Coordinates of C-alpha atoms in Angstrom, one line a residue:
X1 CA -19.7 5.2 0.4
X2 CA -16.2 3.2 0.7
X3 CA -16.5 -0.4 -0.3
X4 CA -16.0 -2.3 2.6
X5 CA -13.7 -5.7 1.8
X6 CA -13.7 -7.3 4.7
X7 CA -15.9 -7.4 7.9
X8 CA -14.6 -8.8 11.3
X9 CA -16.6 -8.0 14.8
X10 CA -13.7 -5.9 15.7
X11 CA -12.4 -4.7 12.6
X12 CA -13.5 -3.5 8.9
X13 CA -11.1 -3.2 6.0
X14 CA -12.0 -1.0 3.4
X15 CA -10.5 -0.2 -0.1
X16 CA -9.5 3.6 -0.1
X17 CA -9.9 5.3 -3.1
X18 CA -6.7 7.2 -4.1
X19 CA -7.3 11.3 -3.2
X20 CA -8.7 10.5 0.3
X21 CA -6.4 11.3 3.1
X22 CA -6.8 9.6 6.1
X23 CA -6.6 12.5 8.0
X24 CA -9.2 15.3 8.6
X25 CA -7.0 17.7 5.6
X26 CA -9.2 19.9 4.2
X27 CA -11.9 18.1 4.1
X28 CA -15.0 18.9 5.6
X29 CA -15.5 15.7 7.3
X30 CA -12.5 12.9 7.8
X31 CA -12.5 9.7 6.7
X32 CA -13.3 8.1 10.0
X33 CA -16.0 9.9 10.6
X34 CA -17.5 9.7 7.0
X35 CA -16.9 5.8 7.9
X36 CA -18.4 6.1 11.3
X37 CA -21.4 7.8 9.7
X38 CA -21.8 4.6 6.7
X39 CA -21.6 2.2 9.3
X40 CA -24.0 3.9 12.1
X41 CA -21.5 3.8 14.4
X42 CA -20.0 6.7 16.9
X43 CA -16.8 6.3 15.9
X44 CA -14.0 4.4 14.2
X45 CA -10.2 3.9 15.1
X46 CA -7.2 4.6 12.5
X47 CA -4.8 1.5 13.6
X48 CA -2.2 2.5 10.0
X49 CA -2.0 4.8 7.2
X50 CA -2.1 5.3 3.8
X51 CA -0.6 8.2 1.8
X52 CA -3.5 10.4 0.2
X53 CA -2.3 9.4 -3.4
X54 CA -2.2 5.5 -2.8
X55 CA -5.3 3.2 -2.9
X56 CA -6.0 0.0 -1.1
X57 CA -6.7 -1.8 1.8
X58 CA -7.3 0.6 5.0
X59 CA -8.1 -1.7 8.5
X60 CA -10.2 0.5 11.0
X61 CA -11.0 -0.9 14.2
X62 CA -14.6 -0.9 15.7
X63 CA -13.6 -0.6 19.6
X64 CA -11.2 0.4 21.5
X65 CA -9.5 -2.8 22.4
X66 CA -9.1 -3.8 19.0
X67 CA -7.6 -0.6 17.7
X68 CA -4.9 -1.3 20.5
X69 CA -4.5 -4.9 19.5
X70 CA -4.5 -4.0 15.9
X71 CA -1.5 -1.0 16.4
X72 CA 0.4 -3.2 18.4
X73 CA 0.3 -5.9 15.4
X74 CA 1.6 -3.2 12.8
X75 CA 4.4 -1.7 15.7
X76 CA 5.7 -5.6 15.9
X77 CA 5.5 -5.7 11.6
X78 CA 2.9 -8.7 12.4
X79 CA 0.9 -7.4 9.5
X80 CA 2.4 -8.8 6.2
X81 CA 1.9 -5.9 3.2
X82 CA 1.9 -6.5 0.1
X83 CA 1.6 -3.1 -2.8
X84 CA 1.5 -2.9 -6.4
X85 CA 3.3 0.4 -8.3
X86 CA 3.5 0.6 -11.9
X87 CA 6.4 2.5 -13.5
X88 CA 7.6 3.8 -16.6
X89 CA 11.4 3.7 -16.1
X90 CA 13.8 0.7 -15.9
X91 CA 15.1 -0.6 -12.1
X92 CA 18.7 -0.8 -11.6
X93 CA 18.0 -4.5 -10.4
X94 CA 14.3 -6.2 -11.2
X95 CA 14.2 -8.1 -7.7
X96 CA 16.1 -7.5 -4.3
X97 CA 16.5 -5.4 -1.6
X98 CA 16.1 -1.5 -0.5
X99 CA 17.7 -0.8 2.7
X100 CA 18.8 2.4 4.5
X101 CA 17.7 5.0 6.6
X102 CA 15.6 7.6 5.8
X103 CA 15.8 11.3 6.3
X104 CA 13.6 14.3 5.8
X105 CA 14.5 16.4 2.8
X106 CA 13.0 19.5 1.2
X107 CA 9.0 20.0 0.3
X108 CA 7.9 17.7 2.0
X109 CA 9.8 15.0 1.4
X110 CA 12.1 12.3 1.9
X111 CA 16.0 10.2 0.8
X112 CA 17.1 7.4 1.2
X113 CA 20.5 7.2 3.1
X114 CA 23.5 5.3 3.1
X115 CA 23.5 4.7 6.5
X116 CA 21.4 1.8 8.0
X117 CA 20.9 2.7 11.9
X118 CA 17.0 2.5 11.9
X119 CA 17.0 1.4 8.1
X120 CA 13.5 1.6 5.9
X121 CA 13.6 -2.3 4.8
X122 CA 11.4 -2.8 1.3
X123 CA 11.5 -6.2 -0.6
X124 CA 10.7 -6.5 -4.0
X125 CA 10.0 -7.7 -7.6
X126 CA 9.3 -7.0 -11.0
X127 CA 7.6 -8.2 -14.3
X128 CA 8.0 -6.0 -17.8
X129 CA 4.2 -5.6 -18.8
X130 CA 4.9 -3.7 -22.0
X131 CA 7.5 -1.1 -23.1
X132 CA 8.3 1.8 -20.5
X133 CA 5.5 0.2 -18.3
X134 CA 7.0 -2.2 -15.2
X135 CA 5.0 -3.5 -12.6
X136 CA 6.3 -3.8 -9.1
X137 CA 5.3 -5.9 -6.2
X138 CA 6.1 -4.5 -3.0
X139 CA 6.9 -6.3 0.2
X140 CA 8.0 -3.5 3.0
X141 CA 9.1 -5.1 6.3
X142 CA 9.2 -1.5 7.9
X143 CA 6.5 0.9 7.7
X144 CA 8.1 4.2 7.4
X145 CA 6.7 7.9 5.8
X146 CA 7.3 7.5 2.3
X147 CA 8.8 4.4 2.1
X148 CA 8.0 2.8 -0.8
X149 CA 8.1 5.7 -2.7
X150 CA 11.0 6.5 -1.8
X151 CA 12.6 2.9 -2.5
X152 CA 11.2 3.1 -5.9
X153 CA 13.2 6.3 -6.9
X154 CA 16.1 5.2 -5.5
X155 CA 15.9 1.8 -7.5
X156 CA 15.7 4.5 -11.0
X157 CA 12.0 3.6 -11.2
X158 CA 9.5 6.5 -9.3
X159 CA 6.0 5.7 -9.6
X160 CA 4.0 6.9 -12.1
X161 CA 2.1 9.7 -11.4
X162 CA 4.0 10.2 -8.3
X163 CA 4.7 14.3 -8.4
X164 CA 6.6 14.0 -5.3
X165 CA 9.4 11.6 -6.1
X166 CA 9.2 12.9 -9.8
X167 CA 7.3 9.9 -11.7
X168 CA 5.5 13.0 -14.0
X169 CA 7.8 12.4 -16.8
X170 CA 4.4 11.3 -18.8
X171 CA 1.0 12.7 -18.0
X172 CA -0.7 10.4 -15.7
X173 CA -4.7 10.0 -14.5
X174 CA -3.3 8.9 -10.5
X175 CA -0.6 8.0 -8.9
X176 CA 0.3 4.3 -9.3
X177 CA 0.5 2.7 -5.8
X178 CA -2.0 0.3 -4.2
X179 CA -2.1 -1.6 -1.3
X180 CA -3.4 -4.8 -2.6
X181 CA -2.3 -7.4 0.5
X182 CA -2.8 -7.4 3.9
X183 CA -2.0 -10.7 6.0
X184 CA -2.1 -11.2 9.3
X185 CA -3.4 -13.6 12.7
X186 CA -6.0 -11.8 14.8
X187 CA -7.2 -13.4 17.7
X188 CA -5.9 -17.3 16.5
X189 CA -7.7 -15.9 13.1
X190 CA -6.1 -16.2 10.1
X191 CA -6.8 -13.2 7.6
X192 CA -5.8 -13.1 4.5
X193 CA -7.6 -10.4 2.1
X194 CA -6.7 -8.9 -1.8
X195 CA -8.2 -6.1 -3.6
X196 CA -7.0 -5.2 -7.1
X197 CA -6.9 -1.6 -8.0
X198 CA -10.1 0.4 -9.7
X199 CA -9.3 2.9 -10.7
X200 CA -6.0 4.2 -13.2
X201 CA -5.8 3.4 -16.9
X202 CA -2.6 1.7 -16.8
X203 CA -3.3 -0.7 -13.6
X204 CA -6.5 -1.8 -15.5
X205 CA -4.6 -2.2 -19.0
X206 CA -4.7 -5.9 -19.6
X207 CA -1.1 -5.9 -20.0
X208 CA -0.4 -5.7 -16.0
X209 CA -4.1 -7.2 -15.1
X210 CA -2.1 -10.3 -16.6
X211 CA 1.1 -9.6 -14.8
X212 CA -0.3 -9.4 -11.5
X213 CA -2.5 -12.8 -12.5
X214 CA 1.3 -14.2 -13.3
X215 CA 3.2 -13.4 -10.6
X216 CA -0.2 -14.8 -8.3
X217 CA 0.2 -18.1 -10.0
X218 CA 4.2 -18.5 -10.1
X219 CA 4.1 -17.2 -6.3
X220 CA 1.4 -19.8 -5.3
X221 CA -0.2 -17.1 -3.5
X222 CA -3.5 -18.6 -1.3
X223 CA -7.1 -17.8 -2.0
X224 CA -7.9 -14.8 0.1
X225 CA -10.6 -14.5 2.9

């Protein structure tokens, strides 16, 4: 059963546990269908994506109209984003910028580039929570493969747990990404909806559960939906 956050006639968003891909894998069943099936419905449109290893808020529409509506909204960057990452190394800057373009490397992954053609755009900042543990709040403005991932090792920092982008330099019980902001107008609607992390050691640590409560208050951030 996937805890469902937020409930709109033409839309759902749920919090995706980290380990679920959004696509079929190898899983018996994909997660739209297994979504489809809790909510008794024949079917359920992916409008975005989530990496496999990141948690968070996933919207799935409920027709076809909205699914449109909804994709169009995330091709425009309507849909304001707002992610969490925890890491264990310093940033070369706490706050700023990532820019470039990105480009496909080996296994799988991706680099950032110097270049800035069709740049990957991430905004960020960042609070120390404790020593060799940084929390970052992520704002991408683009929504490339890999992005923030990739912004975070280029910035010094990889995410914890991240295997890919080599955040393993400790042992780690996830990978520490989480999509805890989504923002957006839908239909004259205003939507506005948060959901903290449940699952990792470190993102529940009291340390960072007080971080993220900081930067909420010093940001002014609204109540959400």
């Amino acid at each position: 059963m996937f805890d469902i956050v937020f409930q709109h006639a033409d839309f759902i968003i749920i919090h995706k546990p980290c380990g679920i891909s959004v696509h079929k894998d190898d899983q018996a069943l994909g997660l739209t269908t297994l979504v489809a099936q809790q909510l008794n419905l024949p079917q359920v449109w992916l409008v975005h994506r989530l990496d496999k290893v990141t948690s968070g808020l996933l919207i799935l529409a409920l027709n076809k109209q909205a699914a449109a509506t909804l994709s169009g909204l995330f091709a425009d960057h309507r849909i304001e984003k707002t992610y969490l990452a925890l890491s264990s190394e310093k940033p070369k800057k706490k706050q700023g910028r990532i820019v470039g373009d990105m480009q496909k490397s080996r296994n799988g992954t991706w680099k950032l580039c110097q270049s800035k053609e069709n740049p990957a755009i991430t905004r960020f900042s960042s609070l120390s929570c404790e020593p060799n543990l940084r929390l970052f709040i992520l704002f991408p403005q683009t929504g490339k493969t890999h992005q923030l991932r990739v912004a975070m090792k280029s910035l010094g920092s990889p995410i914890l747990g991240d295997e890919l982008y080599g955040g393993n330099k400790q042992k780690s019980d996830r990978t520490y990404l989480h999509c805890y902001q989504l923002k957006f107008t839908y239909k004259d609607q205003q939507i506005n909806v948060k959901t903290l992390p449940k699952t990792g050691k470190f993102f529940t640590a009291l340390s960072v559960q007080e971080k993220i409560q900081q930067w909420e208050r010093e940001n002014n951030c609204e109540k959400p939906q």
